[in-house]
Coordinates of C-alpha atoms in Angstrom, one line a residue:
M20 CA -13.9 -5.7 11.1
I21 CA -12.6 -8.5 8.9
D22 CA -12.7 -7.9 5.2
F23 CA -13.9 -11.2 3.9
K24 CA -13.7 -10.0 0.3
A25 CA -9.9 -9.8 0.7
C26 CA -9.5 -13.4 1.8
P27 CA -7.2 -15.6 -0.2
L28 CA -8.7 -18.2 -2.6
W29 CA -7.6 -21.2 -0.5
L30 CA -9.5 -19.8 2.5
Y31 CA -12.7 -19.5 0.4
R32 CA -12.3 -23.2 -0.5
L33 CA -11.7 -24.2 3.1
L34 CA -14.6 -22.0 4.4
P35 CA -17.0 -21.4 1.5
F36 CA -19.5 -19.6 3.7
L37 CA -17.1 -16.6 3.6
R38 CA -18.3 -16.0 0.0
W39 CA -21.8 -15.1 1.1
W40 CA -21.3 -13.9 4.7
P41 CA -20.6 -10.3 3.6
N42 CA -24.1 -10.3 2.1
V43 CA -25.7 -10.8 5.5
T44 CA -27.4 -7.5 6.5
P45 CA -30.1 -6.6 9.1
H46 CA -32.6 -6.8 6.2
T47 CA -31.5 -10.3 5.0
L48 CA -31.2 -11.5 8.6
K49 CA -34.8 -10.6 9.3
A50 CA -35.9 -12.5 6.1
D51 CA -33.8 -15.5 7.0
T52 CA -35.1 -15.6 10.5
L53 CA -38.7 -15.7 9.4
A54 CA -37.9 -18.4 6.8
A55 CA -36.0 -20.4 9.4
F56 CA -38.9 -20.4 11.9
T57 CA -41.3 -21.5 9.2
G58 CA -38.9 -24.3 8.2
A59 CA -38.6 -25.4 11.8
L60 CA -42.3 -25.9 12.1
I61 CA -42.4 -27.9 8.9
V62 CA -39.5 -30.2 9.8
L63 CA -40.8 -31.1 13.3
P64 CA -43.5 -33.6 12.2
Q65 CA -41.5 -34.7 9.2
A66 CA -38.4 -35.6 11.2
V67 CA -40.5 -37.7 13.6
A68 CA -42.2 -39.4 10.7
F69 CA -38.9 -40.1 8.8
A70 CA -37.2 -41.5 11.9
T71 CA -40.1 -43.9 12.2
I72 CA -39.5 -45.0 8.6
A73 CA -35.9 -45.5 9.4
G74 CA -36.7 -47.7 12.3
L75 CA -35.1 -45.2 14.8
P76 CA -36.5 -43.5 17.9
P77 CA -38.4 -40.3 16.9
E78 CA -35.8 -38.0 18.4
Y79 CA -33.1 -39.2 16.0
G80 CA -35.0 -37.6 13.1
L81 CA -34.9 -34.3 15.0
Y82 CA -31.1 -34.7 15.6
A83 CA -30.6 -35.4 11.9
A84 CA -32.3 -32.0 11.1
M85 CA -30.0 -30.0 13.5
V86 CA -26.2 -30.4 13.1
P87 CA -26.3 -31.8 9.6
A88 CA -28.5 -28.9 8.4
I89 CA -26.1 -26.3 9.9
V90 CA -23.0 -27.9 8.4
A91 CA -24.6 -28.5 4.9
A92 CA -25.7 -24.8 4.8
L93 CA -22.2 -23.5 5.7
W94 CA -20.2 -25.8 3.5
G95 CA -22.6 -26.3 0.6
S96 CA -23.0 -24.1 -2.5
S97 CA -26.7 -23.6 -2.5
W98 CA -28.3 -20.5 -0.8
H99 CA -31.6 -22.2 -0.2
L100 CA -31.0 -26.0 0.1
V101 CA -32.1 -27.3 3.5
S102 CA -30.7 -30.7 4.6
G103 CA -32.0 -33.2 7.0
P104 CA -33.9 -36.5 7.1
T105 CA -35.7 -37.5 3.9
T106 CA -38.1 -40.2 2.9
A107 CA -36.0 -42.1 0.4
I108 CA -32.9 -42.1 2.6
S109 CA -34.9 -43.2 5.6
I110 CA -36.4 -46.2 3.8
V111 CA -32.9 -47.2 2.5
V112 CA -31.5 -47.0 6.0
F113 CA -34.3 -49.3 7.3
A114 CA -34.0 -51.8 4.4
S115 CA -30.2 -51.9 4.9
I116 CA -29.9 -52.2 8.7
S117 CA -33.2 -54.0 9.8
P118 CA -31.9 -57.4 8.6
L119 CA -28.8 -56.9 10.8
A120 CA -30.4 -55.7 14.1
V121 CA -33.7 -55.1 15.8
P122 CA -35.0 -51.6 14.7
G123 CA -34.7 -49.1 17.6
S124 CA -32.2 -51.2 19.5
A125 CA -28.7 -49.9 20.6
Q126 CA -27.1 -52.2 18.1
Y127 CA -29.3 -50.9 15.3
I128 CA -28.6 -47.3 16.2
G129 CA -24.8 -48.0 16.3
L130 CA -25.0 -49.6 12.8
V131 CA -26.9 -46.6 11.5
L132 CA -24.4 -44.1 12.9
T133 CA -21.6 -46.1 11.2
L134 CA -23.6 -46.2 8.0
T135 CA -24.1 -42.4 8.1
C136 CA -20.4 -41.7 8.8
L137 CA -19.3 -44.0 5.9
A138 CA -21.8 -42.3 3.5
G139 CA -20.4 -38.9 4.5
L140 CA -16.8 -40.0 3.9
I141 CA -17.7 -41.4 0.5
Q142 CA -19.5 -38.1 -0.4
L143 CA -16.6 -36.0 0.9
A144 CA -14.1 -38.1 -1.1
L145 CA -16.2 -37.7 -4.3
G146 CA -16.4 -34.0 -3.8
L147 CA -12.6 -33.6 -3.1
A148 CA -12.0 -35.7 -6.3
R149 CA -14.1 -33.3 -8.3
M150 CA -16.6 -36.0 -9.2
G151 CA -19.7 -33.8 -9.1
M152 CA -20.6 -34.8 -12.7
L153 CA -21.4 -38.3 -11.5
V154 CA -25.0 -37.3 -10.6
N155 CA -25.5 -36.5 -14.3
F156 CA -25.5 -40.2 -15.1
I157 CA -28.5 -41.0 -12.9
S158 CA -31.4 -40.3 -15.1
H159 CA -34.6 -38.7 -14.0
T160 CA -36.5 -41.8 -14.9
V161 CA -34.4 -43.9 -12.5
I162 CA -35.2 -41.5 -9.7
I163 CA -38.9 -41.5 -10.5
G164 CA -38.9 -45.3 -10.5
F165 CA -36.9 -45.7 -7.3
T166 CA -39.0 -43.1 -5.5
A167 CA -42.3 -44.8 -6.5
G168 CA -40.9 -48.1 -5.4
A169 CA -39.7 -46.6 -2.1
A170 CA -43.2 -45.1 -1.6
I171 CA -44.8 -48.5 -1.9
L172 CA -42.3 -49.9 0.6
I173 CA -43.0 -47.1 3.0
A174 CA -46.7 -47.8 2.9
A175 CA -46.2 -51.5 3.2
S176 CA -44.0 -51.0 6.3
Q177 CA -46.8 -49.1 8.0
I178 CA -49.6 -51.5 7.3
K179 CA -49.1 -53.2 10.7
N180 CA -49.3 -49.9 12.6
F181 CA -52.3 -48.6 10.7
F182 CA -54.3 -51.8 11.2
G183 CA -52.9 -52.9 14.5
L184 CA -51.4 -56.2 13.3
D185 CA -48.4 -58.1 14.3
M186 CA -46.0 -58.8 11.4
P187 CA -42.6 -60.6 11.2
R188 CA -39.7 -58.2 11.2
G189 CA -37.9 -57.7 7.9
A190 CA -40.6 -59.2 5.8
H191 CA -40.4 -58.5 2.0
F192 CA -43.1 -56.5 0.2
H193 CA -44.9 -59.5 -1.1
E194 CA -44.7 -61.2 2.2
V195 CA -46.3 -58.2 3.9
L196 CA -49.2 -58.3 1.4
I197 CA -49.7 -62.1 1.9
H198 CA -49.6 -61.7 5.7
F199 CA -52.0 -58.8 5.6
G200 CA -54.5 -60.7 3.4
S201 CA -54.4 -63.8 5.7
H202 CA -54.9 -61.8 8.9
L203 CA -57.8 -59.4 8.0
A204 CA -59.8 -60.8 10.9
D205 CA -57.2 -59.6 13.3
I206 CA -57.5 -55.9 12.4
Q207 CA -58.0 -53.9 15.6
P208 CA -61.0 -51.6 14.9
W209 CA -60.1 -48.8 17.3
V210 CA -56.5 -48.6 16.0
L211 CA -58.0 -48.5 12.5
T212 CA -60.4 -45.7 13.5
V213 CA -57.5 -43.6 14.7
G214 CA -55.6 -44.3 11.5
V215 CA -58.5 -43.5 9.2
S216 CA -59.3 -40.3 11.1
T217 CA -55.7 -39.1 10.9
L218 CA -55.6 -40.0 7.2
L219 CA -58.8 -38.1 6.3
A220 CA -57.7 -35.1 8.5
G221 CA -54.3 -34.9 6.8
M222 CA -55.7 -35.2 3.3
L223 CA -58.3 -32.5 4.0
A224 CA -55.7 -30.2 5.6
K225 CA -53.3 -30.6 2.8
R226 CA -56.0 -29.5 0.3
T227 CA -57.6 -26.7 2.2
L228 CA -55.4 -25.4 5.0
H229 CA -52.4 -24.3 2.9
K230 CA -51.0 -22.1 5.7
L231 CA -50.8 -24.8 8.3
P232 CA -48.5 -27.9 8.1
Y233 CA -50.9 -30.7 7.3
M234 CA -48.8 -33.2 9.3
I235 CA -49.3 -31.2 12.5
V236 CA -53.1 -30.9 11.8
A237 CA -53.3 -34.6 11.2
M238 CA -51.3 -35.4 14.4
V239 CA -53.6 -33.2 16.5
V240 CA -56.7 -34.9 15.1
G241 CA -55.3 -38.4 15.5
S242 CA -54.1 -37.7 19.1
A243 CA -57.6 -36.3 20.0
V244 CA -59.4 -39.3 18.6
A245 CA -57.1 -41.7 20.4
A246 CA -57.5 -39.7 23.7
I247 CA -61.3 -39.9 23.4
L248 CA -61.3 -43.6 22.6
N249 CA -58.9 -44.4 25.4
A250 CA -60.9 -42.3 27.9
R251 CA -64.1 -44.2 27.0
Y252 CA -62.9 -47.8 26.5
G253 CA -59.4 -47.8 28.1
S254 CA -56.1 -48.3 26.4
D255 CA -56.0 -52.0 27.1
A256 CA -59.3 -52.5 25.2
T257 CA -58.5 -50.2 22.3
G258 CA -54.9 -51.4 21.8
I259 CA -53.8 -47.9 20.7
R260 CA -50.1 -47.5 21.2
T261 CA -48.4 -44.1 21.4
V262 CA -45.0 -42.9 20.2
G263 CA -43.9 -41.9 23.7
A264 CA -42.4 -38.7 24.9
L265 CA -39.4 -37.3 22.9
V266 CA -36.1 -36.7 24.6
A267 CA -35.9 -32.9 25.0
S268 CA -32.2 -32.2 24.8
F269 CA -29.3 -31.0 22.6
P270 CA -28.2 -33.7 20.1
P271 CA -26.1 -36.0 22.3
L272 CA -22.5 -36.9 21.3
S273 CA -22.3 -40.4 19.7
R274 CA -19.5 -42.6 18.4
P275 CA -19.9 -44.8 15.3
D276 CA -18.7 -48.3 15.5
F277 CA -15.6 -48.7 13.3
S278 CA -15.0 -52.4 13.9
L279 CA -14.1 -54.4 10.8
S280 CA -17.2 -56.5 10.8
T281 CA -19.5 -53.4 11.1
L282 CA -17.6 -51.6 8.3
R283 CA -18.0 -54.7 6.1
Q284 CA -21.8 -54.8 6.8
T285 CA -22.4 -51.2 6.1
L286 CA -20.0 -50.3 3.3
F287 CA -22.3 -51.3 0.4
P288 CA -25.5 -49.7 1.7
A289 CA -23.4 -46.6 2.6
T290 CA -22.3 -46.3 -1.0
I291 CA -26.0 -46.5 -2.1
I292 CA -27.0 -43.9 0.4
A293 CA -24.1 -41.6 -0.6
I294 CA -25.0 -41.7 -4.3
L295 CA -28.8 -41.4 -3.7
A296 CA -28.4 -38.5 -1.2
L297 CA -26.0 -36.6 -3.5
T298 CA -28.4 -37.1 -6.4
E299 CA -31.3 -35.8 -4.3
A300 CA -29.3 -32.8 -2.9
V301 CA -27.9 -31.6 -6.2
A302 CA -31.1 -32.1 -8.1
I303 CA -33.0 -30.1 -5.5
A304 CA -30.3 -27.4 -5.4
R305 CA -30.4 -27.0 -9.1
S306 CA -34.2 -26.9 -9.2
V307 CA -34.3 -24.1 -6.7
A308 CA -31.4 -22.3 -8.3
T309 CA -33.3 -22.0 -11.6
R310 CA -35.8 -19.8 -9.7
S311 CA -33.2 -17.9 -7.7
D312 CA -30.8 -17.5 -10.6
Q313 CA -27.9 -19.0 -8.7
R314 CA -25.0 -21.1 -10.0
I315 CA -24.6 -24.5 -8.2
D316 CA -21.2 -26.1 -7.7
S317 CA -21.9 -29.8 -7.6
N318 CA -18.4 -30.6 -6.2
Q319 CA -18.9 -28.1 -3.3
E320 CA -22.3 -29.6 -2.7
F321 CA -20.8 -33.0 -2.5
I322 CA -18.3 -31.7 0.1
G323 CA -21.1 -30.0 2.1
Q324 CA -23.3 -33.1 2.2
G325 CA -20.3 -35.3 3.1
L326 CA -19.3 -33.1 6.0
S327 CA -22.9 -32.8 7.2
N328 CA -23.3 -36.6 7.5
I329 CA -19.9 -37.0 9.1
A330 CA -20.7 -34.4 11.7
G331 CA -24.2 -35.8 12.1
S332 CA -22.9 -39.3 12.9
F333 CA -21.1 -37.9 15.9
F334 CA -24.2 -35.9 17.1
S335 CA -26.7 -38.8 17.0
G336 CA -28.0 -37.9 13.5
Y337 CA -28.6 -40.4 10.8
A338 CA -28.0 -40.0 7.0
A339 CA -29.3 -36.7 5.8
S340 CA -29.8 -35.1 2.3
G341 CA -31.5 -32.1 0.7
S342 CA -35.2 -32.0 1.3
F343 CA -37.3 -30.7 -1.6
N344 CA -40.3 -29.5 0.3
R345 CA -38.3 -27.8 3.1
S346 CA -36.0 -26.2 0.5
G347 CA -39.0 -25.1 -1.5
V348 CA -40.6 -23.6 1.7
N349 CA -37.3 -22.0 2.6
Y350 CA -37.1 -20.2 -0.8
A351 CA -40.8 -19.3 -0.8
S352 CA -40.6 -17.9 2.7
G353 CA -38.1 -15.3 1.5
A354 CA -34.7 -16.8 2.6
R355 CA -31.9 -14.7 1.3
T356 CA -28.8 -16.6 2.4
P357 CA -27.8 -20.1 3.7
L358 CA -28.0 -18.6 7.2
A359 CA -31.8 -19.4 7.1
A360 CA -31.1 -23.2 6.9
A361 CA -28.7 -22.9 9.8
L362 CA -31.1 -20.8 11.9
S363 CA -33.9 -23.3 11.3
A364 CA -31.9 -25.9 13.2
A365 CA -31.6 -23.6 16.2
F366 CA -35.4 -22.9 16.1
L367 CA -36.1 -26.6 15.8
L368 CA -34.2 -27.2 19.0
L369 CA -36.2 -24.6 20.9
I370 CA -39.5 -26.0 19.6
V371 CA -38.5 -29.5 20.6
L372 CA -37.7 -28.4 24.1
L373 CA -41.2 -27.0 24.4
V374 CA -43.3 -29.8 22.7
A375 CA -41.3 -32.9 23.4
P376 CA -43.6 -34.2 26.2
L377 CA -46.6 -33.9 23.9
A378 CA -45.3 -36.8 21.8
A379 CA -46.5 -39.1 24.5
Y380 CA -50.0 -38.6 23.2
L381 CA -49.2 -39.2 19.6
P382 CA -50.6 -42.6 18.4
V383 CA -48.5 -44.9 16.3
A384 CA -51.5 -45.4 14.0
A385 CA -51.6 -41.7 13.4
M386 CA -47.9 -41.7 12.4
A387 CA -48.7 -44.6 10.0
A388 CA -51.5 -42.6 8.4
I389 CA -49.2 -39.6 8.0
L390 CA -46.7 -41.8 6.3
F391 CA -49.3 -43.1 4.0
I392 CA -49.9 -39.5 2.8
V393 CA -46.2 -39.0 2.5
A394 CA -45.8 -42.2 0.4
W395 CA -48.7 -41.2 -1.9
S396 CA -47.2 -37.7 -2.5
L397 CA -43.8 -39.3 -3.4
I398 CA -45.3 -41.0 -6.5
D399 CA -45.0 -38.7 -9.5
F400 CA -48.1 -39.8 -11.4
H401 CA -47.7 -37.1 -14.1
H402 CA -44.2 -38.1 -15.1
I403 CA -44.9 -41.8 -14.8
A404 CA -47.9 -41.4 -17.2
E405 CA -45.6 -39.4 -19.7
I406 CA -43.0 -42.1 -19.5
I407 CA -45.5 -44.9 -20.1
K408 CA -47.2 -43.1 -23.0
R409 CA -44.3 -41.7 -25.0
H410 CA -40.9 -43.3 -24.3
K411 CA -40.4 -47.0 -25.0
R412 CA -36.9 -47.3 -23.6
E413 CA -37.6 -45.1 -20.6
R414 CA -40.6 -47.3 -19.9
I415 CA -38.3 -50.3 -19.5
V416 CA -35.9 -48.3 -17.3
F417 CA -38.8 -47.2 -15.1
A418 CA -40.3 -50.7 -14.8
L419 CA -37.1 -52.4 -14.0
T420 CA -36.1 -49.7 -11.4
F421 CA -39.6 -49.8 -9.8
V422 CA -39.8 -53.6 -9.6
G423 CA -36.1 -53.9 -8.6
T424 CA -36.7 -51.5 -5.7
L425 CA -39.7 -53.5 -4.5
V426 CA -37.7 -56.8 -4.6
D427 CA -34.4 -55.4 -3.2
L428 CA -34.4 -51.7 -2.4
E429 CA -30.6 -51.4 -2.1
K430 CA -29.9 -52.9 -5.5
G431 CA -33.0 -51.5 -7.3
I432 CA -31.5 -48.1 -8.0
F433 CA -28.3 -49.6 -9.3
L434 CA -30.3 -51.8 -11.6
G435 CA -32.0 -48.8 -13.0
I436 CA -28.7 -46.9 -13.4
L437 CA -27.2 -49.9 -15.2
V438 CA -30.1 -50.3 -17.6
S439 CA -30.3 -46.6 -18.4
L440 CA -26.5 -46.5 -19.1
I441 CA -26.8 -49.6 -21.3
F442 CA -29.5 -47.8 -23.4
Y443 CA -27.3 -44.6 -23.4
L444 CA -24.3 -46.6 -24.6
Y445 CA -26.4 -48.3 -27.2
R446 CA -27.6 -44.9 -28.6
T447 CA -24.1 -43.4 -28.6
S448 CA -22.7 -46.5 -30.2
Q449 CA -24.9 -45.9 -33.2
P450 CA -24.3 -42.2 -34.2
S451 CA -26.6 -40.8 -36.8
I452 CA -25.1 -41.0 -40.3
R453 CA -27.0 -39.3 -43.2
E454 CA -26.2 -38.9 -46.8
L455 CA -26.0 -35.3 -48.1
A456 CA -26.0 -33.5 -51.4
P457 CA -25.6 -29.9 -52.5
L458 CA -28.8 -27.7 -52.5
A459 CA -29.7 -26.2 -55.9
D460 CA -30.9 -22.6 -56.1
E461 CA -34.1 -21.5 -57.9
R462 CA -32.2 -21.6 -61.3
G463 CA -31.0 -25.2 -60.7
N464 CA -27.4 -24.1 -60.0
P465 CA -25.6 -26.0 -57.2
R466 CA -24.9 -24.3 -53.9
R467 CA -22.3 -25.1 -51.3
K468 CA -25.0 -25.9 -48.7
F469 CA -25.5 -29.6 -48.1
L470 CA -28.9 -31.1 -47.2
P471 CA -30.0 -34.7 -46.5
V472 CA -30.9 -36.5 -49.7
S473 CA -34.4 -37.9 -50.7
I474 CA -35.2 -40.7 -53.1
D475 CA -35.2 -38.4 -56.2
T476 CA -32.3 -36.2 -55.1
P477 CA -29.5 -36.3 -57.8
R478 CA -26.2 -37.6 -56.3
C479 CA -22.6 -37.9 -57.4
P480 CA -22.0 -41.4 -58.9
Q481 CA -18.3 -41.4 -57.7
M482 CA -18.4 -39.8 -54.2
A483 CA -20.8 -40.2 -51.3
I484 CA -21.2 -37.2 -48.9
L485 CA -21.9 -38.4 -45.4
H486 CA -22.7 -36.4 -42.2
V487 CA -21.9 -38.1 -38.9
E488 CA -23.7 -36.8 -35.8
G489 CA -22.2 -38.2 -32.6
S490 CA -19.0 -39.6 -31.3
I491 CA -16.7 -42.0 -33.1
F492 CA -15.3 -44.0 -30.1
F493 CA -14.5 -47.7 -29.6
G494 CA -18.2 -48.6 -29.0
A495 CA -19.3 -46.9 -32.3
V496 CA -16.5 -48.1 -34.5
E497 CA -18.3 -51.2 -35.8
H498 CA -21.5 -49.3 -36.7
V499 CA -19.6 -46.5 -38.5
Q500 CA -17.3 -48.9 -40.3
K501 CA -20.3 -51.0 -41.5
Y502 CA -22.0 -47.8 -42.9
F503 CA -18.8 -46.7 -44.7
R504 CA -18.4 -50.1 -46.4
N505 CA -22.1 -50.3 -47.4
V506 CA -21.5 -47.2 -49.6
D507 CA -19.1 -48.8 -52.1
E508 CA -20.6 -52.3 -51.7
A509 CA -24.0 -50.9 -52.8
D510 CA -22.4 -48.9 -55.6
P511 CA -18.8 -49.9 -56.6
Q512 CA -18.4 -46.7 -58.5
K513 CA -18.5 -44.7 -55.3
K514 CA -14.9 -45.1 -54.4
S515 CA -14.5 -41.7 -52.7
L516 CA -16.1 -40.6 -49.5
L517 CA -16.5 -37.0 -48.2
L518 CA -17.1 -36.9 -44.5
T519 CA -18.6 -33.6 -43.0
S520 CA -17.0 -33.7 -39.5
N521 CA -18.4 -30.6 -37.8
A522 CA -21.0 -32.7 -35.8
I523 CA -18.5 -35.3 -34.6
G524 CA -18.5 -34.7 -30.8
F525 CA -15.7 -36.9 -29.7
I526 CA -13.2 -39.3 -31.2
D527 CA -10.9 -41.7 -29.4
L528 CA -7.9 -43.7 -30.6
A529 CA -10.1 -46.5 -32.0
G530 CA -12.1 -43.9 -34.0
A531 CA -8.9 -42.3 -35.3
E532 CA -7.6 -45.7 -36.4
L533 CA -11.0 -46.4 -38.2
L534 CA -10.6 -43.2 -40.2
A535 CA -7.0 -44.1 -41.1
K536 CA -8.0 -47.6 -42.2
E537 CA -10.9 -46.3 -44.2
A538 CA -8.6 -43.8 -46.0
T539 CA -6.1 -46.6 -46.8
R540 CA -9.0 -48.9 -48.1
R541 CA -10.4 -46.2 -50.3
R542 CA -7.0 -45.4 -51.8
R543 CA -6.7 -49.1 -52.8
L544 CA -10.1 -48.8 -54.5
G545 CA -8.9 -45.9 -56.5
G546 CA -10.7 -43.2 -54.5
G547 CA -10.1 -41.5 -51.2
L548 CA -11.5 -40.4 -47.8
Y549 CA -11.8 -36.7 -47.3
L550 CA -12.7 -34.8 -44.1
V551 CA -14.2 -31.4 -44.1
G552 CA -15.2 -29.1 -41.2
V553 CA -12.7 -30.8 -38.9
Q554 CA -13.0 -29.5 -35.3
P555 CA -9.9 -28.8 -33.2
D556 CA -10.5 -31.8 -30.9
L557 CA -10.8 -34.2 -33.8
C558 CA -7.7 -32.7 -35.5
E559 CA -5.7 -33.0 -32.2
M560 CA -6.6 -36.6 -31.7
L561 CA -5.6 -37.5 -35.3
R562 CA -2.3 -35.8 -34.7
R563 CA -1.7 -37.4 -31.3
S564 CA -2.6 -40.9 -32.6
G565 CA -0.2 -40.4 -35.6
Q566 CA -3.0 -40.9 -38.2
V567 CA -2.8 -37.6 -40.0
D568 CA -0.1 -38.9 -42.2
T569 CA -2.1 -42.0 -43.0
I570 CA -5.2 -40.1 -43.9
G571 CA -3.1 -37.3 -45.6
E572 CA -3.0 -33.7 -44.7
D573 CA -4.1 -32.8 -48.2
Q574 CA -7.3 -34.7 -47.7
I575 CA -8.4 -32.7 -44.6
F576 CA -10.2 -29.4 -45.2
R577 CA -11.8 -26.6 -43.2
H578 CA -14.4 -25.5 -45.7
K579 CA -16.6 -27.3 -48.2
G580 CA -15.7 -25.1 -51.1
D581 CA -11.9 -25.8 -50.6
A582 CA -12.6 -29.5 -50.3
L583 CA -14.7 -29.8 -53.5
Q584 CA -12.2 -27.7 -55.5
A585 CA -9.4 -30.1 -54.4
I586 CA -11.4 -33.3 -54.8
Y587 CA -13.0 -32.7 -58.2
P588 CA -9.8 -33.0 -60.3
R589 CA -9.2 -36.4 -58.7
L590 CA -12.5 -38.0 -59.8
D591 CA -12.7 -40.3 -62.8
N592 CA -12.8 -38.2 -66.0
E593 CA -14.9 -40.6 -68.1
I594 CA -17.6 -41.1 -65.5
C595 CA -17.9 -37.3 -65.2
R596 CA -18.1 -37.0 -69.0
T597 CA -21.3 -38.9 -69.2
C598 CA -22.8 -37.9 -65.8
T599 CA -26.0 -36.0 -65.9
A600 CA -26.3 -35.3 -62.1
R601 CA -23.7 -32.5 -62.1
I602 CA -24.5 -31.6 -58.4
F603 CA -21.3 -29.6 -57.9
R604 CA -20.4 -26.1 -59.3
E605 CA -17.2 -27.6 -60.8
C606 CA -19.3 -30.1 -62.8
H607 CA -20.7 -27.2 -64.9
I608 CA -17.4 -25.6 -65.6
A609 CA -15.1 -28.4 -66.7
L610 CA -14.2 -32.1 -66.5
P611 CA -11.7 -33.2 -63.9
D612 CA -8.9 -33.1 -66.6
G613 CA -9.7 -29.5 -67.3
T614 CA -11.7 -29.9 -70.5
P615 CA -14.4 -27.2 -70.6
R616 CA -17.8 -28.7 -70.0
D617 CA -19.4 -27.2 -73.2
V618 CA -16.6 -28.7 -75.3
A619 CA -17.0 -32.1 -73.7
D620 CA -20.8 -32.0 -74.2
Q621 CA -20.4 -31.1 -77.9
A622 CA -18.0 -34.0 -78.4
L623 CA -20.4 -36.3 -76.6
N624 CA -23.3 -35.3 -78.8

């Protein structure tokens, strides 16, 4: 037997499934098998529905849930993430490729395969470059706005099938609504009957029959209603179209089109799909990991998702990502290792071989009704309400992402990311700066602990104590510099500045130069800039930038007590003589020139 635990590190990186393979036992295998079978039942109707959204023949959704699911499970880092076709990715595929070719045609399928392969290559490259932290820059609000917009687009794309109308291909959202409103008289009543029956059955099953997949229940009801109507009135009179029999076979080999023109057409949408799919996968993996107490490696997840899409493009699968409901079901069903996700693909193939002919009885209107339910469930009404009520800036991000998605789905998510980053940069460019003063004890004696000042807090007339929370980088330099200058402009006697630096997160070359210039300026005023609580990163940047000498090593302190003992003798003696604030311990002992305080007070009186 091979001892996987003794494998070298490079082999673990090449074949990451060797890390968990030794944990597979007869007990875990049984649990994984049961979870896999449950997952296969769940994915069957979803894959058909999502392929319909993507404008592909139904079997391509099934293919996307087979090979990609196996590869992602073996090369990813999550124990419970299940990959395959998803709603958001499907709508992006359709929006990207439908203007270039007729959905379902050979040309369309070829473009989708190329799109999938490019998305996988981009994901793999990001993973190998250790860029897993990129997903952290896509805010939750952007995802909510994009998903809500995509849900509306999904529903809009199925209006023609639900009501039995003819609509121009590739029509925008508003054009669909206008066309629908002007053709209400053309609605086919028997098609609408099938759609409404399926919709009601699906909603009822979702609420009451929790142990049965509501999609399967809805499909059965819709197919039964359509069969009854066709038997009574004839298919020509009812106008009810069916999906057609599925191709019952292993995922056939395919070859993406790598011609220059095709690559040029699909590169941008492939980038969008790569980023969106990675965001989905990592977010879902982290969500499940919080319950399973597992650590997720974002970079490895990038690699797993990339390899799964590359492999899928050569086995007739379209772009796949992590699925939240299938991953949740996988975990809730007791899956113990990633083997469950891989086994679910094998079970799916067996089920498809058995039920593929039955798809010939599935009405298109029933599929449209199911997709209406899917679209509704995608809209996160709870979080949308929270965003609208409580967060002004997040409200703007959500609105722009949502509207941008409706106008141009491909660019909508990038618009949301851009706006959220602008708000983030705006916030970080204005770090919080507060004025502090020593806290007095119950006897009125000053302590070394500094607290934010209020209107009636006594302050030193010669030195301001400021606390900076945030980073001093090139984008924040102007804000920080303006605050520093306002100190002495508002009170010319405050020639010295004590900066508590323990909350400064990061400082770049521009920030180091700012501190050096401020130290030089305050020396010209007759005071000085003093830093206390300097963290190692800040100190290292000051040294590397050559600004320590300009600021002065004797003006950089680790502790507040050391700083005040060194600074106090440098203050103006005459101002201290008449000062009544006396907020430092040193003020009660002596003047800056060493004259005892009681002697100085007697002379003053």
